[in-house]
């Protein structure tokens, strides 16, 4: 066990995302309020560690995906309104989607508090853009996204709208599943 309720030296503050590297059996945790990604059981900081918008900092990382092919973390930077890629042994990230220096918005190139992130086998990025009430799809290497679920700026629990999309999953047919905490539901969207 790790966290404030244990005897471990690894103290977490609002852990939100967790992924496993199957090749090493290591767990990686988005330690959101400490602005970092940590490994378990070692407790090493593998990304971030201080709050900020520079490419060696994180600002409340929430969503976390591990790309085993590139050995990189895909991280939703909630307060920076972006998604970044941080290679496992690197000291900085590269920008994937959303604002660069904390800028936010509701255009095809901006996000407003992204949470869930996932990458499909072709390298396409899906982002739960919670405060724009939508799911954004970014083709591999593209900075301009397409809304594939929800309607930008409109919150509702009725179709075709989303209210609070949080976390994402893909099945092996690439159907998309979206959790909505405020609507207490899981939604399925057929392959995009």
mmCIF file of C-alpha atoms in Angstrom:
data_model
loop_
_atom_site.group_PDB
_atom_site.id
_atom_site.type_symbol
_atom_site.label_atom_id
_atom_site.label_comp_id
_atom_site.label_asym_id
_atom_site.label_seq_id
_atom_site.Cartn_x
_atom_site.Cartn_y
_atom_site.Cartn_z
ATOM 1 C CA UNK A 1 0.000 0.000 0.000
ATOM 2 C CA UNK A 2 1.087 3.525 -0.668
ATOM 3 C CA UNK A 3 -0.257 6.903 0.305
ATOM 4 C CA UNK A 4 -0.820 8.893 3.449
ATOM 5 C CA UNK A 5 -2.498 6.030 5.291
ATOM 6 C CA UNK A 6 0.506 3.703 5.123
ATOM 7 C CA UNK A 7 4.037 3.378 6.383
ATOM 8 C CA UNK A 8 5.434 3.990 2.885
ATOM 9 C CA UNK A 9 7.654 6.954 2.118
ATOM 10 C CA UNK A 10 5.657 7.510 -1.062
ATOM 11 C CA UNK A 11 2.922 9.965 -0.131
ATOM 12 C CA UNK A 12 0.242 10.639 -2.735
ATOM 13 C CA UNK A 13 -2.115 13.588 -2.978
ATOM 14 C CA UNK A 14 -5.213 12.950 -5.094
ATOM 15 C CA UNK A 15 -4.003 10.009 -7.192
ATOM 16 C CA UNK A 16 -6.183 9.856 -10.308
ATOM 17 C CA UNK A 17 -4.701 7.751 -13.081
ATOM 18 C CA UNK A 18 -2.892 4.439 -12.891
ATOM 19 C CA UNK A 19 -1.279 2.361 -15.625
ATOM 20 C CA UNK A 20 0.866 -0.761 -15.693
ATOM 21 C CA UNK A 21 3.913 -1.505 -17.808
ATOM 22 C CA UNK A 22 3.460 -5.213 -18.518
ATOM 23 C CA UNK A 23 7.129 -5.673 -19.497
ATOM 24 C CA UNK A 24 8.408 -4.572 -16.071
ATOM 25 C CA UNK A 25 5.246 -5.062 -13.987
ATOM 26 C CA UNK A 26 5.711 -1.484 -12.742
ATOM 27 C CA UNK A 27 2.716 0.657 -11.851
ATOM 28 C CA UNK A 28 2.703 4.359 -12.704
ATOM 29 C CA UNK A 29 0.409 6.750 -10.857
ATOM 30 C CA UNK A 30 -0.766 10.253 -11.765
ATOM 31 C CA UNK A 31 -0.207 11.979 -8.420
ATOM 32 C CA UNK A 32 -2.370 14.909 -9.394
ATOM 33 C CA UNK A 33 -2.004 17.465 -6.606
ATOM 34 C CA UNK A 34 1.745 16.798 -6.398
ATOM 35 C CA UNK A 35 1.961 17.517 -10.157
ATOM 36 C CA UNK A 36 3.890 14.364 -10.996
ATOM 37 C CA UNK A 37 3.867 10.788 -12.244
ATOM 38 C CA UNK A 38 5.441 8.276 -9.838
ATOM 39 C CA UNK A 39 6.405 4.636 -10.173
ATOM 40 C CA UNK A 40 5.493 1.867 -7.769
ATOM 41 C CA UNK A 41 7.031 0.121 -5.948
ATOM 42 C CA UNK A 42 10.176 2.294 -6.276
ATOM 43 C CA UNK A 43 8.451 5.621 -5.569
ATOM 44 C CA UNK A 44 10.599 7.394 -8.169
ATOM 45 C CA UNK A 45 9.267 10.527 -9.828
ATOM 46 C CA UNK A 46 9.271 9.724 -13.557
ATOM 47 C CA UNK A 47 7.590 12.905 -14.836
ATOM 48 C CA UNK A 48 6.957 16.372 -13.414
ATOM 49 C CA UNK A 49 7.307 17.097 -9.737
ATOM 50 C CA UNK A 50 6.660 20.832 -9.718
ATOM 51 C CA UNK A 51 3.666 22.872 -10.820
ATOM 52 C CA UNK A 52 3.989 24.909 -13.978
ATOM 53 C CA UNK A 53 3.519 25.206 -17.720
ATOM 54 C CA UNK A 54 7.123 24.593 -18.832
ATOM 55 C CA UNK A 55 7.919 21.366 -20.656
ATOM 56 C CA UNK A 56 9.600 19.890 -17.581
ATOM 57 C CA UNK A 57 6.599 20.563 -15.301
ATOM 58 C CA UNK A 58 3.052 19.285 -14.958
ATOM 59 C CA UNK A 59 -0.076 21.071 -13.794
ATOM 60 C CA UNK A 60 -2.449 18.663 -12.143
ATOM 61 C CA UNK A 61 -1.999 15.560 -14.305
ATOM 62 C CA UNK A 62 -5.202 13.526 -14.189
ATOM 63 C CA UNK A 63 -5.529 11.220 -17.178
ATOM 64 C CA UNK A 64 -2.706 8.792 -17.828
ATOM 65 C CA UNK A 65 -2.046 6.351 -20.665
ATOM 66 C CA UNK A 66 1.113 4.294 -21.148
ATOM 67 C CA UNK A 67 2.194 3.681 -24.738
ATOM 68 C CA UNK A 68 4.368 0.567 -24.503
ATOM 69 C CA UNK A 69 5.535 0.913 -28.123
ATOM 70 C CA UNK A 70 7.190 4.310 -27.545
ATOM 71 C CA UNK A 71 7.678 3.751 -23.786
ATOM 72 C CA UNK A 72 5.941 7.066 -23.179
ATOM 73 C CA UNK A 73 3.255 8.446 -20.941
ATOM 74 C CA UNK A 74 0.360 10.311 -22.508
ATOM 75 C CA UNK A 75 -0.743 12.760 -19.811
ATOM 76 C CA UNK A 76 -3.743 15.068 -19.607
ATOM 77 C CA UNK A 77 -2.524 18.245 -17.935
ATOM 78 C CA UNK A 78 -5.793 19.441 -16.416
ATOM 79 C CA UNK A 79 -4.744 22.992 -15.463
ATOM 80 C CA UNK A 80 -2.576 23.501 -18.571
ATOM 81 C CA UNK A 81 -5.515 22.494 -20.788
ATOM 82 C CA UNK A 82 -3.327 20.201 -22.859
ATOM 83 C CA UNK A 83 -2.180 16.650 -23.490
ATOM 84 C CA UNK A 84 1.534 15.875 -23.503
ATOM 85 C CA UNK A 85 3.786 12.920 -24.239
ATOM 86 C CA UNK A 86 6.570 12.225 -21.745
ATOM 87 C CA UNK A 87 9.032 9.416 -22.633
ATOM 88 C CA UNK A 88 9.864 7.148 -19.714
ATOM 89 C CA UNK A 89 13.491 8.200 -19.215
ATOM 90 C CA UNK A 90 13.149 11.800 -20.406
ATOM 91 C CA UNK A 91 13.270 15.026 -18.431
ATOM 92 C CA UNK A 92 10.595 16.834 -20.452
ATOM 93 C CA UNK A 93 7.446 16.390 -22.516
ATOM 94 C CA UNK A 94 6.371 17.157 -26.058
ATOM 95 C CA UNK A 95 3.050 18.778 -26.853
ATOM 96 C CA UNK A 96 0.312 16.607 -28.391
ATOM 97 C CA UNK A 97 -2.960 18.569 -28.153
ATOM 98 C CA UNK A 98 -4.524 21.660 -26.586
ATOM 99 C CA UNK A 99 -2.876 24.876 -25.453
ATOM 100 C CA UNK A 100 0.860 25.277 -25.090
ATOM 101 C CA UNK A 101 1.218 27.647 -22.110
ATOM 102 C CA UNK A 102 -2.019 27.153 -20.228
ATOM 103 C CA UNK A 103 -4.237 28.685 -22.903
ATOM 104 C CA UNK A 104 -7.719 27.194 -23.132
ATOM 105 C CA UNK A 105 -10.788 27.423 -25.309
ATOM 106 C CA UNK A 106 -13.393 25.550 -27.292
ATOM 107 C CA UNK A 107 -11.922 25.537 -30.810
ATOM 108 C CA UNK A 108 -10.673 22.453 -32.655
ATOM 109 C CA UNK A 109 -7.124 23.130 -31.410
ATOM 110 C CA UNK A 110 -7.869 24.042 -27.775
ATOM 111 C CA UNK A 111 -9.167 22.146 -24.748
ATOM 112 C CA UNK A 112 -10.782 23.136 -21.445
ATOM 113 C CA UNK A 113 -9.652 20.900 -18.579
ATOM 114 C CA UNK A 114 -8.954 17.572 -20.311
ATOM 115 C CA UNK A 115 -9.270 14.503 -18.126
ATOM 116 C CA UNK A 116 -9.387 11.095 -19.827
ATOM 117 C CA UNK A 117 -6.886 10.207 -22.554
ATOM 118 C CA UNK A 118 -6.382 7.100 -24.623
ATOM 119 C CA UNK A 119 -4.457 6.203 -27.766
ATOM 120 C CA UNK A 120 -5.603 3.576 -30.275
ATOM 121 C CA UNK A 121 -3.251 1.121 -32.042
ATOM 122 C CA UNK A 122 -2.861 3.532 -34.995
ATOM 123 C CA UNK A 123 -1.603 6.316 -32.704
ATOM 124 C CA UNK A 124 -4.817 8.376 -32.759
ATOM 125 C CA UNK A 125 -5.575 10.329 -29.573
ATOM 126 C CA UNK A 126 -8.976 10.541 -27.840
ATOM 127 C CA UNK A 127 -9.492 13.201 -25.153
ATOM 128 C CA UNK A 128 -12.354 13.698 -22.678
ATOM 129 C CA UNK A 129 -12.595 17.507 -22.785
ATOM 130 C CA UNK A 130 -14.741 17.780 -19.660
ATOM 131 C CA UNK A 131 -15.590 21.486 -19.522
ATOM 132 C CA UNK A 132 -16.308 21.666 -23.247
ATOM 133 C CA UNK A 133 -18.643 18.641 -22.794
ATOM 134 C CA UNK A 134 -17.121 16.698 -25.666
ATOM 135 C CA UNK A 135 -14.765 13.961 -26.793
ATOM 136 C CA UNK A 136 -12.041 15.197 -29.144
ATOM 137 C CA UNK A 137 -10.316 12.936 -31.656
ATOM 138 C CA UNK A 138 -6.833 13.820 -32.910
ATOM 139 C CA UNK A 139 -5.424 11.814 -35.806
ATOM 140 C CA UNK A 140 -1.850 10.698 -35.185
ATOM 141 C CA UNK A 141 0.467 13.705 -35.151
ATOM 142 C CA UNK A 142 -2.310 16.245 -35.744
ATOM 143 C CA UNK A 143 -2.949 19.274 -33.512
ATOM 144 C CA UNK A 144 -6.446 19.949 -34.837
ATOM 145 C CA UNK A 145 -9.117 17.731 -33.337
ATOM 146 C CA UNK A 146 -12.610 16.674 -34.315
ATOM 147 C CA UNK A 147 -15.530 16.410 -31.929
ATOM 148 C CA UNK A 148 -16.748 12.796 -32.120
ATOM 149 C CA UNK A 149 -19.142 12.836 -29.152
ATOM 150 C CA UNK A 150 -21.055 15.620 -27.429
ATOM 151 C CA UNK A 151 -21.702 19.159 -28.582
ATOM 152 C CA UNK A 152 -19.112 21.816 -27.744
ATOM 153 C CA UNK A 153 -20.325 24.123 -24.981
ATOM 154 C CA UNK A 154 -23.662 22.382 -24.301
ATOM 155 C CA UNK A 155 -24.050 20.244 -21.182
ATOM 156 C CA UNK A 156 -26.953 17.797 -20.956
ATOM 157 C CA UNK A 157 -27.721 14.218 -19.989
ATOM 158 C CA UNK A 158 -29.731 13.655 -23.169
ATOM 159 C CA UNK A 159 -28.440 12.602 -26.597
ATOM 160 C CA UNK A 160 -26.475 13.871 -28.480
ATOM 161 C CA UNK A 161 -24.985 15.822 -25.583
ATOM 162 C CA UNK A 162 -22.529 14.965 -22.830
ATOM 163 C CA UNK A 163 -22.604 16.389 -19.345
ATOM 164 C CA UNK A 164 -19.288 15.540 -17.757
ATOM 165 C CA UNK A 165 -17.161 13.090 -19.756
ATOM 166 C CA UNK A 166 -14.349 11.778 -17.589
ATOM 167 C CA UNK A 167 -12.535 8.594 -18.515
ATOM 168 C CA UNK A 168 -12.258 6.635 -21.734
ATOM 169 C CA UNK A 169 -11.736 3.042 -22.857
ATOM 170 C CA UNK A 170 -11.583 1.317 -26.243
ATOM 171 C CA UNK A 171 -12.543 -2.291 -26.901
ATOM 172 C CA UNK A 172 -10.776 -4.467 -29.479
ATOM 173 C CA UNK A 173 -13.229 -3.284 -32.190
ATOM 174 C CA UNK A 174 -12.276 0.324 -31.286
ATOM 175 C CA UNK A 175 -15.705 1.161 -29.903
ATOM 176 C CA UNK A 176 -15.326 3.994 -27.411
ATOM 177 C CA UNK A 177 -16.659 3.910 -23.837
ATOM 178 C CA UNK A 178 -17.073 7.143 -21.869
ATOM 179 C CA UNK A 179 -17.748 7.457 -18.144
ATOM 180 C CA UNK A 180 -19.894 10.389 -17.033
ATOM 181 C CA UNK A 181 -19.758 10.950 -13.311
ATOM 182 C CA UNK A 182 -22.469 13.621 -13.045
ATOM 183 C CA UNK A 183 -24.928 11.655 -15.179
ATOM 184 C CA UNK A 184 -24.054 8.340 -13.503
ATOM 185 C CA UNK A 185 -23.675 6.486 -16.786
ATOM 186 C CA UNK A 186 -21.281 4.764 -19.145
ATOM 187 C CA UNK A 187 -21.819 5.550 -22.828
ATOM 188 C CA UNK A 188 -20.752 3.448 -25.810
ATOM 189 C CA UNK A 189 -19.936 5.038 -29.159
ATOM 190 C CA UNK A 190 -19.373 2.846 -32.201
ATOM 191 C CA UNK A 191 -15.961 2.971 -33.839
ATOM 192 C CA UNK A 192 -15.178 6.383 -35.255
#
